């Protein structure tokens, strides 16, 4: 249960079960909430996210081994988007890792994957001077996202993907300039006991309470992958178009051999953006066809509230991923014309 | 919000008598709430013959798609063209301006077999 359940209920939220927690899906309506984030700011409860703390003298070296990115050179007070992969190169979770101190990292995992990440990190920790602890119960997470967020938080100098100690409503929090909406914005990590006071203080500054429904359309427009849709153990970071997060110059890391092999071989299906002309949106699982043959499948899709037309992400076979490629999506039995576009569909003017 | 004077289906549609043997059909407040913001609706053509239980249209929200099922067999005699490009009216006024079609029932008595407000209330409370 989120520590903010009563607050959401009093705001008239509709709830959804998310990784075993009742989380707000929407308050008044997801379209209005979506537009509020694009135009001003939205306030999100993300307390379902999993937090793991990695501490010890070898913490940086250990994360370089366990994850695909290079975390040992991450400066204190900075964050990096990275992934935990299986030996096969398949993605077990996508993560945001913050370096809180020289020997202390905060690893933020998707709610449903927290246990897997915890177990795998512990397994990979063998031989490293490091402690891996599931600290999810110690943290609530509240996000303020949108172009007006900085004025509401008045964070002082805090770069994109930076994190620092801060106070909200007199409570000690960690303030991070990260998010999952494609807008400038902040994520506030606080103690669960402080969550109500922090939420109220932030709400008083004017953001619109926003639920997980609009978070999904916001991240989709921003071309951001969602685990369980674009990411799974069946695809690699290379296939997801996220080769940039893999530090191939590291000597060795979990999944390196498989990822190097795939990079050398090529010819794999990749994630693309699709745009269609009708108002019927491609949805997850719908087949993608070229010349009458199935060449892929949609992973996420919706009518884009910002752009006014459907947008979708899909995996398509090699040879069909170039921007401008004409494809067909089977929308419940009807072939709908689509074409490949460069991701993201939307980027803010920050 | 479940108006007393309407009939309902287990698929969360409502019917209201409009004219002799003609019934206005829409989706319930419960249905629009569950769908979230509706962005697109696809309705049959006027003159289309529909069979009870068959899908004859779709209501699409940002999150999902739901089929609309014919509550009784009959002929579509009117469609709510005001929803074209303004599907959000279904959210705002599901029992009024957000109606979907008018059906001329092959057997108007078939409507009596549908759920009344009390039965529909019970259905939504238990679901």
PDB file of N, CA and C in Angstrom, chain A residues 186-229:
ATOM      1  N   UNK A 186      11.256  16.524 -11.693  1.00  0.00           N
ATOM      2  CA  UNK A 186      11.994  16.111 -10.496  1.00  0.00           C
ATOM      3  C   UNK A 186      11.347  14.891  -9.877  1.00  0.00           C
ATOM      4  N   UNK A 187      12.192  14.088  -9.234  1.00  0.00           N
ATOM      5  CA  UNK A 187      11.699  12.978  -8.444  1.00  0.00           C
ATOM      6  C   UNK A 187      12.192  13.184  -7.018  1.00  0.00           C
ATOM      7  N   UNK A 188      11.259  13.093  -6.088  1.00  0.00           N
ATOM      8  CA  UNK A 188      11.548  13.369  -4.676  1.00  0.00           C
ATOM      9  C   UNK A 188      11.493  12.048  -3.915  1.00  0.00           C
ATOM     10  N   UNK A 189      12.645  11.606  -3.442  1.00  0.00           N
ATOM     11  CA  UNK A 189      12.721  10.383  -2.635  1.00  0.00           C
ATOM     12  C   UNK A 189      12.638  10.799  -1.174  1.00  0.00           C
ATOM     13  N   UNK A 190      11.617  10.265  -0.476  1.00  0.00           N
ATOM     14  CA  UNK A 190      11.453  10.648   0.930  1.00  0.00           C
ATOM     15  C   UNK A 190      11.096   9.422   1.764  1.00  0.00           C
ATOM     16  N   UNK A 191      11.113   9.597   3.062  1.00  0.00           N
ATOM     17  CA  UNK A 191      10.713   8.511   3.958  1.00  0.00           C
ATOM     18  C   UNK A 191       9.200   8.334   3.865  1.00  0.00           C
ATOM     19  N   UNK A 192       8.706   7.099   3.882  1.00  0.00           N
ATOM     20  CA  UNK A 192       7.259   6.882   3.802  1.00  0.00           C
ATOM     21  C   UNK A 192       6.479   7.674   4.853  1.00  0.00           C
ATOM     22  N   UNK A 193       7.051   7.823   6.039  1.00  0.00           N
ATOM     23  CA  UNK A 193       6.348   8.566   7.099  1.00  0.00           C
ATOM     24  C   UNK A 193       6.213  10.049   6.762  1.00  0.00           C
ATOM     25  N   UNK A 194       7.078  10.544   5.857  1.00  0.00           N
ATOM     26  CA  UNK A 194       7.033  11.953   5.464  1.00  0.00           C
ATOM     27  C   UNK A 194       6.232  12.182   4.183  1.00  0.00           C
ATOM     28  N   UNK A 195       5.762  11.094   3.572  1.00  0.00           N
ATOM     29  CA  UNK A 195       5.203  11.197   2.223  1.00  0.00           C
ATOM     30  C   UNK A 195       3.989  12.129   2.159  1.00  0.00           C
ATOM     31  N   UNK A 196       3.098  12.044   3.153  1.00  0.00           N
ATOM     32  CA  UNK A 196       1.891  12.869   3.114  1.00  0.00           C
ATOM     33  C   UNK A 196       2.258  14.356   3.200  1.00  0.00           C
ATOM     34  N   UNK A 197       3.163  14.689   4.114  1.00  0.00           N
ATOM     35  CA  UNK A 197       3.572  16.096   4.266  1.00  0.00           C
ATOM     36  C   UNK A 197       4.261  16.600   2.998  1.00  0.00           C
ATOM     37  N   UNK A 198       5.103  15.772   2.415  1.00  0.00           N
ATOM     38  CA  UNK A 198       5.818  16.162   1.195  1.00  0.00           C
ATOM     39  C   UNK A 198       4.829  16.348   0.040  1.00  0.00           C
ATOM     40  N   UNK A 199       3.908  15.389  -0.108  1.00  0.00           N
ATOM     41  CA  UNK A 199       2.907  15.476  -1.179  1.00  0.00           C
ATOM     42  C   UNK A 199       2.093  16.765  -1.041  1.00  0.00           C
ATOM     43  N   UNK A 200       1.616  17.035   0.186  1.00  0.00           N
ATOM     44  CA  UNK A 200       0.761  18.218   0.407  1.00  0.00           C
ATOM     45  C   UNK A 200       1.522  19.493   0.079  1.00  0.00           C
ATOM     46  N   UNK A 201       2.777  19.544   0.504  1.00  0.00           N
ATOM     47  CA  UNK A 201       3.584  20.732   0.245  1.00  0.00           C
ATOM     48  C   UNK A 201       3.775  20.929  -1.257  1.00  0.00           C
ATOM     49  N   UNK A 202       4.039  19.845  -1.955  1.00  0.00           N
ATOM     50  CA  UNK A 202       4.240  19.949  -3.407  1.00  0.00           C
ATOM     51  C   UNK A 202       2.933  20.303  -4.108  1.00  0.00           C
ATOM     52  N   UNK A 203       1.816  19.691  -3.666  1.00  0.00           N
ATOM     53  CA  UNK A 203       0.518  19.959  -4.291  1.00  0.00           C
ATOM     54  C   UNK A 203       0.141  21.434  -4.139  1.00  0.00           C
ATOM     55  N   UNK A 204       0.494  22.017  -2.989  1.00  0.00           N
ATOM     56  CA  UNK A 204       0.191  23.430  -2.744  1.00  0.00           C
ATOM     57  C   UNK A 204       0.893  24.350  -3.742  1.00  0.00           C
ATOM     58  N   UNK A 205       1.935  23.865  -4.380  1.00  0.00           N
ATOM     59  CA  UNK A 205       2.672  24.702  -5.329  1.00  0.00           C
ATOM     60  C   UNK A 205       2.047  24.676  -6.729  1.00  0.00           C
ATOM     61  N   UNK A 206       0.967  23.902  -6.890  1.00  0.00           N
ATOM     62  CA  UNK A 206       0.162  24.039  -8.099  1.00  0.00           C
ATOM     63  C   UNK A 206       0.167  22.946  -9.147  1.00  0.00           C
ATOM     64  N   UNK A 207       0.953  21.867  -8.989  1.00  0.00           N
ATOM     65  CA  UNK A 207       0.880  20.836 -10.034  1.00  0.00           C
ATOM     66  C   UNK A 207      -0.451  20.092  -9.988  1.00  0.00           C
ATOM     67  N   UNK A 208      -0.836  19.488 -11.107  1.00  0.00           N
ATOM     68  CA  UNK A 208      -2.068  18.702 -11.200  1.00  0.00           C
ATOM     69  C   UNK A 208      -1.773  17.270 -10.765  1.00  0.00           C
ATOM     70  N   UNK A 209      -2.523  16.715  -9.803  1.00  0.00           N
ATOM     71  CA  UNK A 209      -2.327  15.293  -9.486  1.00  0.00           C
ATOM     72  C   UNK A 209      -2.511  14.455 -10.745  1.00  0.00           C
ATOM     73  N   UNK A 210      -1.578  13.565 -10.995  1.00  0.00           N
ATOM     74  CA  UNK A 210      -1.565  12.816 -12.250  1.00  0.00           C
ATOM     75  C   UNK A 210      -1.333  11.338 -11.943  1.00  0.00           C
ATOM     76  N   UNK A 211      -2.088  10.481 -12.630  1.00  0.00           N
ATOM     77  CA  UNK A 211      -2.045   9.048 -12.341  1.00  0.00           C
ATOM     78  C   UNK A 211      -1.173   8.279 -13.320  1.00  0.00           C
ATOM     79  N   UNK A 212      -1.150   6.970 -13.122  1.00  0.00           N
ATOM     80  CA  UNK A 212      -0.287   6.129 -13.943  1.00  0.00           C
ATOM     81  C   UNK A 212      -0.780   6.023 -15.381  1.00  0.00           C
ATOM     82  N   UNK A 213      -2.073   6.268 -15.633  1.00  0.00           N
ATOM     83  CA  UNK A 213      -2.590   6.192 -17.004  1.00  0.00           C
ATOM     84  C   UNK A 213      -1.908   7.232 -17.886  1.00  0.00           C
ATOM     85  N   UNK A 214      -1.813   8.473 -17.409  1.00  0.00           N
ATOM     86  CA  UNK A 214      -1.179   9.493 -18.241  1.00  0.00           C
ATOM     87  C   UNK A 214       0.341   9.316 -18.267  1.00  0.00           C
ATOM     88  N   UNK A 215       0.886   8.741 -17.211  1.00  0.00           N
ATOM     89  CA  UNK A 215       2.325   8.460 -17.240  1.00  0.00           C
ATOM     90  C   UNK A 215       2.671   7.571 -18.430  1.00  0.00           C
ATOM     91  N   UNK A 216       1.765   6.635 -18.749  1.00  0.00           N
ATOM     92  CA  UNK A 216       2.014   5.723 -19.860  1.00  0.00           C
ATOM     93  C   UNK A 216       1.970   6.446 -21.211  1.00  0.00           C
ATOM     94  N   UNK A 217       0.998   7.326 -21.420  1.00  0.00           N
ATOM     95  CA  UNK A 217       0.953   8.034 -22.714  1.00  0.00           C
ATOM     96  C   UNK A 217       2.084   9.055 -22.810  1.00  0.00           C
ATOM     97  N   UNK A 218       2.480   9.627 -21.670  1.00  0.00           N
ATOM     98  CA  UNK A 218       3.592  10.585 -21.672  1.00  0.00           C
ATOM     99  C   UNK A 218       4.902   9.891 -22.074  1.00  0.00           C
ATOM    100  N   UNK A 219       5.166   8.745 -21.470  1.00  0.00           N
ATOM    101  CA  UNK A 219       6.431   8.060 -21.771  1.00  0.00           C
ATOM    102  C   UNK A 219       6.404   7.512 -23.207  1.00  0.00           C
ATOM    103  N   UNK A 220       5.228   7.100 -23.655  1.00  0.00           N
ATOM    104  CA  UNK A 220       5.122   6.595 -25.033  1.00  0.00           C
ATOM    105  C   UNK A 220       5.459   7.703 -26.029  1.00  0.00           C
ATOM    106  N   UNK A 221       4.872   8.880 -25.860  1.00  0.00           N
ATOM    107  CA  UNK A 221       5.199  10.009 -26.749  1.00  0.00           C
ATOM    108  C   UNK A 221       6.686  10.326 -26.715  1.00  0.00           C
ATOM    109  N   UNK A 222       7.287  10.172 -25.537  1.00  0.00           N
ATOM    110  CA  UNK A 222       8.715  10.471 -25.389  1.00  0.00           C
ATOM    111  C   UNK A 222       9.596   9.318 -25.881  1.00  0.00           C
ATOM    112  N   UNK A 223       8.979   8.250 -26.396  1.00  0.00           N
ATOM    113  CA  UNK A 223       9.731   7.127 -26.947  1.00  0.00           C
ATOM    114  C   UNK A 223      10.480   6.327 -25.895  1.00  0.00           C
ATOM    115  N   UNK A 224      10.009   6.373 -24.661  1.00  0.00           N
ATOM    116  CA  UNK A 224      10.697   5.669 -23.583  1.00  0.00           C
ATOM    117  C   UNK A 224      10.129   4.267 -23.420  1.00  0.00           C
ATOM    118  N   UNK A 225      11.045   3.316 -23.273  1.00  0.00           N
ATOM    119  CA  UNK A 225      10.657   1.914 -23.170  1.00  0.00           C
ATOM    120  C   UNK A 225      10.007   1.630 -21.822  1.00  0.00           C
ATOM    121  N   UNK A 226       9.041   0.723 -21.831  1.00  0.00           N
ATOM    122  CA  UNK A 226       8.401   0.261 -20.597  1.00  0.00           C
ATOM    123  C   UNK A 226       8.657  -1.230 -20.458  1.00  0.00           C
ATOM    124  N   UNK A 227       9.167  -1.620 -19.292  1.00  0.00           N
ATOM    125  CA  UNK A 227       9.428  -3.047 -19.089  1.00  0.00           C
ATOM    126  C   UNK A 227       8.119  -3.821 -19.159  1.00  0.00           C
ATOM    127  N   UNK A 228       8.174  -4.984 -19.847  1.00  0.00           N
ATOM    128  CA  UNK A 228       6.958  -5.768 -20.057  1.00  0.00           C
ATOM    129  C   UNK A 228       6.319  -5.449 -21.394  1.00  0.00           C
ATOM    130  N   UNK A 229       6.722  -4.347 -21.987  1.00  0.00           N
ATOM    131  CA  UNK A 229       6.242  -3.983 -23.321  1.00  0.00           C
ATOM    132  C   UNK A 229       7.431  -3.959 -24.298  1.00  0.00           C
TER     133      UNK A 229
END
